[in-house]
């Protein structure tokens, strides 16, 4: 994973605002004590770091993944065959030791009937989003598709997929889309040494994150439901927010001296309205693209150019009660630079793909010639 201003990568599964703001108001966040887990996992990682990339899948599980799962308090069974299917996920997670023992004591029954999550592990360097054989994405060599199949074949509604380095959560209702998941880069969190950031691993992957009984509610369910409720609330407010945004943008255009002199002219008013609408659509496009990782804010090079960073800079100034001077043009210049980059694509700027890649969105919305109106 690229260096990311966020301690997680949320690919559509939850709400970023919920994760960054509302979650921190919850009892789970306030009461979490991740110090011991952090120290224990970091000790294992530092001791094994030299070998992790060279381990095969079984060695990685034995030397790193399973020790981490035990530190997180999990009760898990391994290599349980799915009843009536020729498939064997790596892990079944149970709410307690009794449930795990009962599942193993009755091999003729559904091994996953008492499980609250299913899991699979890959070796350290294996990509989690594409086939190792270069085939289509909807085949079992693609770890994301594989975990979706396991969710559909078993009783649990949550799944953990990990390469030891990357740890992901999937939910049965959206796993078929493959790009709906929550992910953390564990070594990056360990290296950061920030317990608040580490909570985004600890709270989401420990045993207490999963249901205490089959079909029971869990921490993960509450985060997901809270994210949905927040999204619905935002949707209800969208119409009013769009109206307010249009008004503010129009006032900004009219504040320019040339616009003010001609404000009474209907043609000038029509141009202000048109430009305000265009700017609003551009901002909405970018907000959506960044929230869905179509524009990858997890990439540190793009993040420096992003609307998300500009928004964070403005918010930080407002939090410090610093005035946003009307004579300051750096924000507008940053926006114009971003619009141009999106319109022409990163390769038009000769930006190497290893830094980041943006295709040219040349559908007309970001056409700079329209800015001359």
mmCIF file of C-alpha atoms in Angstrom:
data_model
loop_
_atom_site.group_PDB
_atom_site.id
_atom_site.type_symbol
_atom_site.label_atom_id
_atom_site.label_comp_id
_atom_site.label_asym_id
_atom_site.label_seq_id
_atom_site.Cartn_x
_atom_site.Cartn_y
_atom_site.Cartn_z
ATOM 1 C CA UNK A 1 0.000 0.000 0.000
ATOM 2 C CA UNK A 2 1.185 3.522 -0.716
ATOM 3 C CA UNK A 3 1.820 5.919 2.125
ATOM 4 C CA UNK A 4 -1.620 7.072 3.148
ATOM 5 C CA UNK A 5 -2.734 9.999 5.295
ATOM 6 C CA UNK A 6 -5.405 7.636 6.617
ATOM 7 C CA UNK A 7 -4.506 4.589 8.717
ATOM 8 C CA UNK A 8 -6.929 2.483 6.660
ATOM 9 C CA UNK A 9 -8.175 2.016 3.121
ATOM 10 C CA UNK A 10 -11.931 1.938 3.048
ATOM 11 C CA UNK A 11 -13.056 0.714 -0.359
ATOM 12 C CA UNK A 12 -16.818 1.331 -0.258
ATOM 13 C CA UNK A 13 -17.549 -0.918 2.744
ATOM 14 C CA UNK A 14 -18.000 1.811 5.371
ATOM 15 C CA UNK A 15 -18.266 5.609 5.427
ATOM 16 C CA UNK A 16 -14.946 7.444 5.667
ATOM 17 C CA UNK A 17 -16.577 10.214 7.695
ATOM 18 C CA UNK A 18 -17.997 7.656 10.095
ATOM 19 C CA UNK A 19 -14.599 6.011 10.494
ATOM 20 C CA UNK A 20 -12.708 9.260 10.977
ATOM 21 C CA UNK A 21 -15.212 11.205 13.091
ATOM 22 C CA UNK A 22 -18.211 9.353 14.493
ATOM 23 C CA UNK A 23 -16.341 6.155 15.397
ATOM 24 C CA UNK A 24 -14.083 8.120 17.727
ATOM 25 C CA UNK A 25 -17.145 9.122 19.751
ATOM 26 C CA UNK A 26 -18.081 5.478 20.389
ATOM 27 C CA UNK A 27 -17.563 3.580 23.638
ATOM 28 C CA UNK A 28 -15.479 0.964 21.821
ATOM 29 C CA UNK A 29 -12.987 3.567 20.658
ATOM 30 C CA UNK A 30 -12.745 5.292 24.032
ATOM 31 C CA UNK A 31 -12.427 2.059 26.002
ATOM 32 C CA UNK A 32 -10.042 0.208 23.682
ATOM 33 C CA UNK A 33 -6.649 -0.553 25.187
ATOM 34 C CA UNK A 34 -4.444 -1.735 22.310
ATOM 35 C CA UNK A 35 -1.077 -1.300 24.024
ATOM 36 C CA UNK A 36 -0.419 -4.968 24.819
ATOM 37 C CA UNK A 37 -1.591 -6.178 21.414
ATOM 38 C CA UNK A 38 0.533 -3.562 19.667
ATOM 39 C CA UNK A 39 3.651 -4.479 21.628
ATOM 40 C CA UNK A 40 3.164 -8.226 21.142
ATOM 41 C CA UNK A 41 2.461 -8.004 17.402
ATOM 42 C CA UNK A 42 5.334 -5.592 16.837
ATOM 43 C CA UNK A 43 7.713 -7.934 18.675
ATOM 44 C CA UNK A 44 6.734 -10.835 16.398
ATOM 45 C CA UNK A 45 6.925 -8.691 13.287
ATOM 46 C CA UNK A 46 10.386 -7.326 14.078
ATOM 47 C CA UNK A 47 11.660 -10.796 14.923
ATOM 48 C CA UNK A 48 10.319 -12.330 11.706
ATOM 49 C CA UNK A 49 10.547 -9.347 9.330
ATOM 50 C CA UNK A 50 13.639 -10.632 7.520
ATOM 51 C CA UNK A 51 11.840 -13.824 6.488
ATOM 52 C CA UNK A 52 8.229 -12.790 5.897
ATOM 53 C CA UNK A 53 8.590 -12.133 2.171
ATOM 54 C CA UNK A 54 10.278 -15.492 1.626
ATOM 55 C CA UNK A 55 7.834 -17.658 3.556
ATOM 56 C CA UNK A 56 5.428 -19.776 1.576
ATOM 57 C CA UNK A 57 1.774 -19.551 2.579
ATOM 58 C CA UNK A 58 1.922 -22.281 5.224
ATOM 59 C CA UNK A 59 5.098 -20.895 6.779
ATOM 60 C CA UNK A 60 3.650 -17.387 6.896
ATOM 61 C CA UNK A 61 0.506 -18.637 8.618
ATOM 62 C CA UNK A 62 2.466 -20.621 11.196
ATOM 63 C CA UNK A 63 5.048 -17.939 11.953
ATOM 64 C CA UNK A 64 3.023 -14.746 11.716
ATOM 65 C CA UNK A 65 -0.669 -14.830 10.823
ATOM 66 C CA UNK A 66 -1.827 -17.333 13.456
ATOM 67 C CA UNK A 67 0.238 -15.742 16.253
ATOM 68 C CA UNK A 68 -1.352 -12.384 15.385
ATOM 69 C CA UNK A 69 -4.827 -13.947 15.419
ATOM 70 C CA UNK A 70 -4.162 -15.438 18.846
ATOM 71 C CA UNK A 71 -2.969 -12.076 20.185
ATOM 72 C CA UNK A 72 -6.238 -10.621 18.919
ATOM 73 C CA UNK A 73 -8.102 -13.219 20.977
ATOM 74 C CA UNK A 74 -9.532 -15.365 18.177
ATOM 75 C CA UNK A 75 -10.815 -18.921 18.467
ATOM 76 C CA UNK A 76 -10.277 -20.416 15.040
ATOM 77 C CA UNK A 77 -10.302 -23.730 13.267
ATOM 78 C CA UNK A 78 -8.226 -24.410 10.172
ATOM 79 C CA UNK A 79 -8.848 -26.110 6.841
ATOM 80 C CA UNK A 80 -12.449 -27.066 7.505
ATOM 81 C CA UNK A 81 -14.142 -28.368 4.364
ATOM 82 C CA UNK A 82 -17.360 -26.686 3.271
ATOM 83 C CA UNK A 83 -20.231 -29.157 3.573
ATOM 84 C CA UNK A 84 -21.263 -30.437 0.137
ATOM 85 C CA UNK A 85 -18.577 -28.407 -1.654
ATOM 86 C CA UNK A 86 -15.071 -29.150 -2.808
ATOM 87 C CA UNK A 87 -13.757 -26.050 -1.061
ATOM 88 C CA UNK A 88 -11.637 -25.539 2.038
ATOM 89 C CA UNK A 89 -11.200 -22.017 3.463
ATOM 90 C CA UNK A 90 -8.151 -21.550 5.633
ATOM 91 C CA UNK A 91 -10.033 -20.377 8.725
ATOM 92 C CA UNK A 92 -13.334 -20.551 10.540
ATOM 93 C CA UNK A 93 -13.662 -18.049 13.393
ATOM 94 C CA UNK A 94 -15.796 -18.987 16.382
ATOM 95 C CA UNK A 95 -17.213 -16.873 19.214
ATOM 96 C CA UNK A 96 -15.641 -19.084 21.899
ATOM 97 C CA UNK A 97 -13.558 -22.218 22.441
ATOM 98 C CA UNK A 98 -16.625 -24.374 23.101
ATOM 99 C CA UNK A 99 -18.078 -23.592 19.666
ATOM 100 C CA UNK A 100 -14.774 -24.405 17.992
ATOM 101 C CA UNK A 101 -14.472 -27.729 19.809
ATOM 102 C CA UNK A 102 -18.059 -28.670 18.944
ATOM 103 C CA UNK A 103 -17.409 -27.971 15.261
ATOM 104 C CA UNK A 104 -14.319 -30.174 15.258
ATOM 105 C CA UNK A 105 -16.041 -32.908 17.259
ATOM 106 C CA UNK A 106 -18.726 -33.376 14.576
ATOM 107 C CA UNK A 107 -16.891 -33.678 11.248
ATOM 108 C CA UNK A 108 -20.008 -34.843 9.405
ATOM 109 C CA UNK A 109 -21.828 -31.597 10.172
ATOM 110 C CA UNK A 110 -21.394 -28.179 8.629
ATOM 111 C CA UNK A 111 -18.030 -27.018 9.977
ATOM 112 C CA UNK A 112 -19.109 -23.387 9.605
ATOM 113 C CA UNK A 113 -22.550 -23.632 11.190
ATOM 114 C CA UNK A 114 -21.281 -22.263 14.510
ATOM 115 C CA UNK A 115 -18.741 -19.836 12.942
ATOM 116 C CA UNK A 116 -19.110 -16.058 13.025
ATOM 117 C CA UNK A 117 -16.545 -15.360 10.279
ATOM 118 C CA UNK A 118 -14.664 -17.185 7.558
ATOM 119 C CA UNK A 119 -11.070 -16.426 6.604
ATOM 120 C CA UNK A 120 -8.360 -17.048 4.071
ATOM 121 C CA UNK A 121 -4.633 -16.362 3.992
ATOM 122 C CA UNK A 122 -2.128 -15.747 1.214
ATOM 123 C CA UNK A 123 1.615 -15.340 1.121
ATOM 124 C CA UNK A 124 3.179 -11.937 1.769
ATOM 125 C CA UNK A 125 3.613 -10.765 -1.837
ATOM 126 C CA UNK A 126 0.390 -12.146 -3.317
ATOM 127 C CA UNK A 127 -1.889 -9.384 -4.715
ATOM 128 C CA UNK A 128 -5.356 -9.620 -3.180
ATOM 129 C CA UNK A 129 -7.188 -8.238 -6.193
ATOM 130 C CA UNK A 130 -6.101 -10.229 -9.220
ATOM 131 C CA UNK A 131 -5.406 -13.730 -10.417
ATOM 132 C CA UNK A 132 -1.919 -15.099 -10.094
ATOM 133 C CA UNK A 133 -2.364 -16.786 -13.476
ATOM 134 C CA UNK A 134 -3.453 -13.653 -15.303
ATOM 135 C CA UNK A 135 -6.965 -14.980 -15.857
ATOM 136 C CA UNK A 136 -10.252 -13.154 -15.273
ATOM 137 C CA UNK A 137 -11.072 -11.601 -11.938
ATOM 138 C CA UNK A 138 -14.032 -13.932 -11.360
ATOM 139 C CA UNK A 139 -12.088 -17.130 -10.806
ATOM 140 C CA UNK A 140 -10.682 -18.864 -7.762
ATOM 141 C CA UNK A 141 -7.104 -17.750 -8.304
ATOM 142 C CA UNK A 142 -8.241 -14.216 -7.450
ATOM 143 C CA UNK A 143 -8.218 -13.951 -3.614
ATOM 144 C CA UNK A 144 -11.033 -11.359 -3.585
ATOM 145 C CA UNK A 145 -13.288 -13.605 -5.637
ATOM 146 C CA UNK A 146 -12.288 -16.622 -3.574
ATOM 147 C CA UNK A 147 -13.313 -14.977 -0.313
ATOM 148 C CA UNK A 148 -16.647 -13.992 -1.869
ATOM 149 C CA UNK A 149 -17.273 -17.633 -2.807
ATOM 150 C CA UNK A 150 -16.469 -18.739 0.740
ATOM 151 C CA UNK A 151 -18.918 -16.195 2.133
ATOM 152 C CA UNK A 152 -21.669 -17.441 -0.168
ATOM 153 C CA UNK A 153 -20.924 -21.081 0.664
ATOM 154 C CA UNK A 154 -20.858 -20.705 4.455
ATOM 155 C CA UNK A 155 -23.043 -19.288 7.228
ATOM 156 C CA UNK A 156 -20.917 -16.299 8.381
ATOM 157 C CA UNK A 157 -21.588 -12.847 6.961
ATOM 158 C CA UNK A 158 -18.101 -11.462 7.672
ATOM 159 C CA UNK A 159 -14.771 -12.586 6.209
ATOM 160 C CA UNK A 160 -11.107 -11.817 6.859
ATOM 161 C CA UNK A 161 -8.629 -12.009 3.981
ATOM 162 C CA UNK A 162 -4.952 -11.429 4.711
ATOM 163 C CA UNK A 163 -1.493 -11.689 3.235
ATOM 164 C CA UNK A 164 0.019 -10.961 6.630
ATOM 165 C CA UNK A 165 0.914 -7.504 5.380
ATOM 166 C CA UNK A 166 -2.541 -6.434 4.221
ATOM 167 C CA UNK A 167 -5.622 -7.312 6.286
ATOM 168 C CA UNK A 168 -9.101 -7.007 4.786
ATOM 169 C CA UNK A 169 -12.710 -7.322 5.872
ATOM 170 C CA UNK A 170 -15.573 -8.286 3.542
ATOM 171 C CA UNK A 171 -19.323 -8.450 4.135
ATOM 172 C CA UNK A 172 -21.542 -11.022 2.442
ATOM 173 C CA UNK A 173 -23.953 -8.414 1.063
ATOM 174 C CA UNK A 174 -21.286 -6.670 -1.037
ATOM 175 C CA UNK A 175 -18.399 -9.141 -1.372
ATOM 176 C CA UNK A 176 -19.540 -10.137 -4.860
ATOM 177 C CA UNK A 177 -18.536 -6.660 -6.064
ATOM 178 C CA UNK A 178 -14.926 -7.527 -5.056
ATOM 179 C CA UNK A 179 -13.958 -3.870 -4.514
ATOM 180 C CA UNK A 180 -16.077 -3.476 -1.364
ATOM 181 C CA UNK A 181 -13.723 -4.036 1.559
ATOM 182 C CA UNK A 182 -11.930 -2.438 4.477
ATOM 183 C CA UNK A 183 -8.130 -2.772 4.536
ATOM 184 C CA UNK A 184 -5.156 -1.901 6.721
ATOM 185 C CA UNK A 185 -1.443 -2.190 6.087
ATOM 186 C CA UNK A 186 -0.252 -3.779 9.329
ATOM 187 C CA UNK A 187 3.522 -3.133 8.998
ATOM 188 C CA UNK A 188 2.818 0.530 8.192
ATOM 189 C CA UNK A 189 0.724 0.873 11.360
ATOM 190 C CA UNK A 190 3.412 -0.834 13.431
ATOM 191 C CA UNK A 191 6.082 1.453 11.979
ATOM 192 C CA UNK A 192 4.009 4.574 12.689
ATOM 193 C CA UNK A 193 4.049 3.787 16.410
ATOM 194 C CA UNK A 194 0.745 5.620 16.907
ATOM 195 C CA UNK A 195 -1.727 3.707 19.082
ATOM 196 C CA UNK A 196 -4.649 5.811 17.869
ATOM 197 C CA UNK A 197 -3.913 4.801 14.281
ATOM 198 C CA UNK A 198 -3.307 1.196 15.372
ATOM 199 C CA UNK A 199 -6.877 1.093 16.695
ATOM 200 C CA UNK A 200 -8.054 0.909 13.088
ATOM 201 C CA UNK A 201 -6.496 -2.560 13.010
ATOM 202 C CA UNK A 202 -7.078 -3.611 16.595
ATOM 203 C CA UNK A 203 -10.760 -2.663 16.848
ATOM 204 C CA UNK A 204 -11.706 -4.131 13.472
ATOM 205 C CA UNK A 205 -9.804 -7.424 13.525
ATOM 206 C CA UNK A 206 -9.918 -8.550 17.155
ATOM 207 C CA UNK A 207 -12.336 -11.239 18.335
ATOM 208 C CA UNK A 208 -14.642 -8.660 19.920
ATOM 209 C CA UNK A 209 -15.267 -7.090 16.497
ATOM 210 C CA UNK A 210 -17.197 -10.195 15.411
ATOM 211 C CA UNK A 211 -20.583 -11.408 16.676
ATOM 212 C CA UNK A 212 -20.702 -13.167 20.040
ATOM 213 C CA UNK A 213 -23.111 -15.694 18.580
ATOM 214 C CA UNK A 214 -24.170 -16.819 15.127
ATOM 215 C CA UNK A 215 -26.425 -14.172 13.534
ATOM 216 C CA UNK A 216 -25.770 -11.859 16.482
ATOM 217 C CA UNK A 217 -24.950 -8.177 16.151
ATOM 218 C CA UNK A 218 -21.323 -7.097 16.303
ATOM 219 C CA UNK A 219 -19.059 -4.068 16.375
ATOM 220 C CA UNK A 220 -18.541 -4.451 12.620
ATOM 221 C CA UNK A 221 -22.297 -4.522 12.053
ATOM 222 C CA UNK A 222 -22.743 -1.339 14.070
ATOM 223 C CA UNK A 223 -20.023 0.438 12.084
ATOM 224 C CA UNK A 224 -21.599 -0.683 8.830
ATOM 225 C CA UNK A 225 -25.125 0.279 9.923
ATOM 226 C CA UNK A 226 -23.874 3.618 11.218
ATOM 227 C CA UNK A 227 -22.176 4.253 7.887
ATOM 228 C CA UNK A 228 -25.394 3.489 6.004
ATOM 229 C CA UNK A 229 -27.426 5.744 8.304
ATOM 230 C CA UNK A 230 -24.917 8.562 7.843
ATOM 231 C CA UNK A 231 -25.019 8.147 4.052
ATOM 232 C CA UNK A 232 -28.829 8.333 4.117
ATOM 233 C CA UNK A 233 -28.707 11.469 6.227
ATOM 234 C CA UNK A 234 -26.252 13.028 3.786
ATOM 235 C CA UNK A 235 -28.544 12.093 0.904
ATOM 236 C CA UNK A 236 -31.476 13.839 2.565
ATOM 237 C CA UNK A 237 -29.401 16.970 3.073
ATOM 238 C CA UNK A 238 -27.897 16.919 -0.411
ATOM 239 C CA UNK A 239 -30.554 19.062 -2.089
ATOM 240 C CA UNK A 240 -30.227 21.824 0.493
ATOM 241 C CA UNK A 241 -26.426 21.590 0.466
ATOM 242 C CA UNK A 242 -26.300 21.854 -3.324
ATOM 243 C CA UNK A 243 -28.478 24.973 -3.193
ATOM 244 C CA UNK A 244 -26.230 26.534 -0.551
ATOM 245 C CA UNK A 245 -23.098 25.590 -2.487
ATOM 246 C CA UNK A 246 -24.484 27.155 -5.671
ATOM 247 C CA UNK A 247 -25.261 30.348 -3.790
ATOM 248 C CA UNK A 248 -21.765 30.540 -2.294
ATOM 249 C CA UNK A 249 -20.057 29.838 -5.625
ATOM 250 C CA UNK A 250 -22.170 32.468 -7.392
ATOM 251 C CA UNK A 251 -21.317 35.009 -4.706
ATOM 252 C CA UNK A 252 -17.659 34.222 -5.271
ATOM 253 C CA UNK A 253 -17.905 34.914 -8.981
ATOM 254 C CA UNK A 254 -19.929 38.075 -8.402
ATOM 255 C CA UNK A 255 -17.354 39.300 -5.882
ATOM 256 C CA UNK A 256 -14.866 39.705 -8.732
ATOM 257 C CA UNK A 257 -14.831 43.311 -9.878
ATOM 258 C CA UNK A 258 -15.566 42.534 -13.510
ATOM 259 C CA UNK A 259 -18.576 40.458 -12.544
ATOM 260 C CA UNK A 260 -19.844 43.077 -10.109
ATOM 261 C CA UNK A 261 -19.756 45.836 -12.700
ATOM 262 C CA UNK A 262 -21.946 43.777 -15.002
ATOM 263 C CA UNK A 263 -24.113 42.132 -12.377
ATOM 264 C CA UNK A 264 -27.230 43.809 -13.694
ATOM 265 C CA UNK A 265 -26.617 42.443 -17.159
ATOM 266 C CA UNK A 266 -28.631 39.287 -17.708
ATOM 267 C CA UNK A 267 -25.938 37.734 -19.864
ATOM 268 C CA UNK A 268 -23.403 38.224 -17.088
ATOM 269 C CA UNK A 269 -25.780 36.666 -14.563
ATOM 270 C CA UNK A 270 -26.300 33.701 -16.896
ATOM 271 C CA UNK A 271 -22.518 33.249 -17.202
ATOM 272 C CA UNK A 272 -22.155 33.305 -13.417
ATOM 273 C CA UNK A 273 -24.868 30.676 -13.104
ATOM 274 C CA UNK A 274 -23.264 28.485 -15.776
ATOM 275 C CA UNK A 275 -19.782 28.741 -14.279
ATOM 276 C CA UNK A 276 -21.075 28.122 -10.753
ATOM 277 C CA UNK A 277 -22.833 24.975 -11.941
ATOM 278 C CA UNK A 278 -19.748 23.761 -13.804
ATOM 279 C CA UNK A 279 -17.505 24.327 -10.802
ATOM 280 C CA UNK A 280 -19.964 22.560 -8.508
ATOM 281 C CA UNK A 281 -20.143 19.525 -10.806
ATOM 282 C CA UNK A 282 -16.358 19.392 -10.960
ATOM 283 C CA UNK A 283 -16.073 19.426 -7.188
ATOM 284 C CA UNK A 284 -18.771 16.762 -6.797
ATOM 285 C CA UNK A 285 -17.044 14.609 -9.407
ATOM 286 C CA UNK A 286 -13.723 14.810 -7.577
ATOM 287 C CA UNK A 287 -15.232 14.242 -4.133
ATOM 288 C CA UNK A 288 -16.973 11.136 -5.439
ATOM 289 C CA UNK A 289 -13.909 9.864 -7.319
ATOM 290 C CA UNK A 290 -11.660 10.318 -4.285
ATOM 291 C CA UNK A 291 -14.157 8.673 -1.927
ATOM 292 C CA UNK A 292 -14.323 5.635 -4.245
ATOM 293 C CA UNK A 293 -10.546 5.519 -4.852
ATOM 294 C CA UNK A 294 -11.050 6.250 -8.556
ATOM 295 C CA UNK A 295 -8.643 9.043 -7.740
ATOM 296 C CA UNK A 296 -6.326 7.337 -5.280
ATOM 297 C CA UNK A 297 -5.795 9.526 -2.203
ATOM 298 C CA UNK A 298 -3.912 6.604 -0.626
ATOM 299 C CA UNK A 299 -1.084 7.456 -3.041
ATOM 300 C CA UNK A 300 1.067 10.075 -1.343
ATOM 301 C CA UNK A 301 1.960 11.814 -4.608
ATOM 302 C CA UNK A 302 -1.631 12.276 -5.663
ATOM 303 C CA UNK A 303 -2.708 13.193 -2.125
ATOM 304 C CA UNK A 304 -0.530 16.320 -2.245
ATOM 305 C CA UNK A 305 -2.568 17.477 -5.267
ATOM 306 C CA UNK A 306 -5.946 16.211 -4.100
ATOM 307 C CA UNK A 307 -9.162 17.971 -3.176
ATOM 308 C CA UNK A 308 -9.101 16.017 0.065
ATOM 309 C CA UNK A 309 -5.826 17.674 1.088
ATOM 310 C CA UNK A 310 -7.082 21.115 0.094
ATOM 311 C CA UNK A 311 -10.219 20.510 2.162
ATOM 312 C CA UNK A 312 -8.104 19.384 5.125
ATOM 313 C CA UNK A 313 -5.900 22.482 4.878
ATOM 314 C CA UNK A 314 -8.934 24.801 4.863
ATOM 315 C CA UNK A 315 -10.547 22.912 7.762
ATOM 316 C CA UNK A 316 -7.339 23.149 9.785
ATOM 317 C CA UNK A 317 -7.179 26.918 9.277
ATOM 318 C CA UNK A 318 -10.805 27.314 10.274
ATOM 319 C CA UNK A 319 -10.228 25.165 13.370
ATOM 320 C CA UNK A 320 -7.430 27.557 14.344
ATOM 321 C CA UNK A 321 -9.713 30.547 13.689
ATOM 322 C CA UNK A 322 -7.382 31.771 10.955
ATOM 323 C CA UNK A 323 -9.090 33.981 8.354
ATOM 324 C CA UNK A 324 -9.257 32.784 4.759
ATOM 325 C CA UNK A 325 -8.194 35.948 2.983
ATOM 326 C CA UNK A 326 -10.047 36.873 -0.186
ATOM 327 C CA UNK A 327 -6.743 37.965 -1.741
ATOM 328 C CA UNK A 328 -5.279 34.486 -1.339
ATOM 329 C CA UNK A 329 -5.287 32.726 -4.694
ATOM 330 C CA UNK A 330 -3.302 29.567 -3.869
ATOM 331 C CA UNK A 331 -6.425 27.464 -3.285
ATOM 332 C CA UNK A 332 -7.917 28.451 -6.625
ATOM 333 C CA UNK A 333 -4.614 27.790 -8.377
ATOM 334 C CA UNK A 334 -4.484 24.356 -6.726
ATOM 335 C CA UNK A 335 -7.985 23.606 -7.962
ATOM 336 C CA UNK A 336 -7.165 24.702 -11.513
ATOM 337 C CA UNK A 337 -4.057 22.512 -11.452
ATOM 338 C CA UNK A 338 -6.146 19.535 -10.316
ATOM 339 C CA UNK A 339 -8.808 20.191 -12.964
ATOM 340 C CA UNK A 340 -6.137 20.294 -15.656
ATOM 341 C CA UNK A 341 -4.538 17.083 -14.410
ATOM 342 C CA UNK A 342 -7.866 15.239 -14.468
ATOM 343 C CA UNK A 343 -8.758 16.569 -17.904
ATOM 344 C CA UNK A 344 -5.477 15.593 -19.556
ATOM 345 C CA UNK A 345 -4.464 12.652 -17.391
ATOM 346 C CA UNK A 346 -1.204 12.125 -15.527
ATOM 347 C CA UNK A 347 0.702 11.004 -18.608
ATOM 348 C CA UNK A 348 0.079 14.384 -20.258
ATOM 349 C CA UNK A 349 2.254 15.783 -17.437
ATOM 350 C CA UNK A 350 4.872 13.061 -18.009
ATOM 351 C CA UNK A 351 4.240 11.708 -14.517
ATOM 352 C CA UNK A 352 5.723 8.184 -14.248
ATOM 353 C CA UNK A 353 3.171 5.446 -13.590
ATOM 354 C CA UNK A 354 5.180 4.257 -10.602
ATOM 355 C CA UNK A 355 4.327 7.560 -8.927
ATOM 356 C CA UNK A 356 0.641 7.544 -9.820
ATOM 357 C CA UNK A 357 -1.655 7.168 -12.807
ATOM 358 C CA UNK A 358 -4.821 9.071 -13.726
ATOM 359 C CA UNK A 359 -6.511 8.434 -17.075
ATOM 360 C CA UNK A 360 -7.626 11.436 -19.085
ATOM 361 C CA UNK A 361 -11.237 12.272 -18.147
ATOM 362 C CA UNK A 362 -11.736 14.256 -21.337
ATOM 363 C CA UNK A 363 -15.528 14.169 -21.477
ATOM 364 C CA UNK A 364 -15.766 17.956 -21.433
ATOM 365 C CA UNK A 365 -16.495 18.654 -17.765
ATOM 366 C CA UNK A 366 -12.886 19.690 -17.088
ATOM 367 C CA UNK A 367 -12.184 21.236 -20.490
ATOM 368 C CA UNK A 368 -10.152 24.392 -19.699
ATOM 369 C CA UNK A 369 -11.530 26.168 -22.777
ATOM 370 C CA UNK A 370 -14.887 26.384 -21.000
ATOM 371 C CA UNK A 371 -13.265 28.394 -18.222
ATOM 372 C CA UNK A 372 -12.874 31.306 -20.627
ATOM 373 C CA UNK A 373 -16.641 31.914 -20.781
#
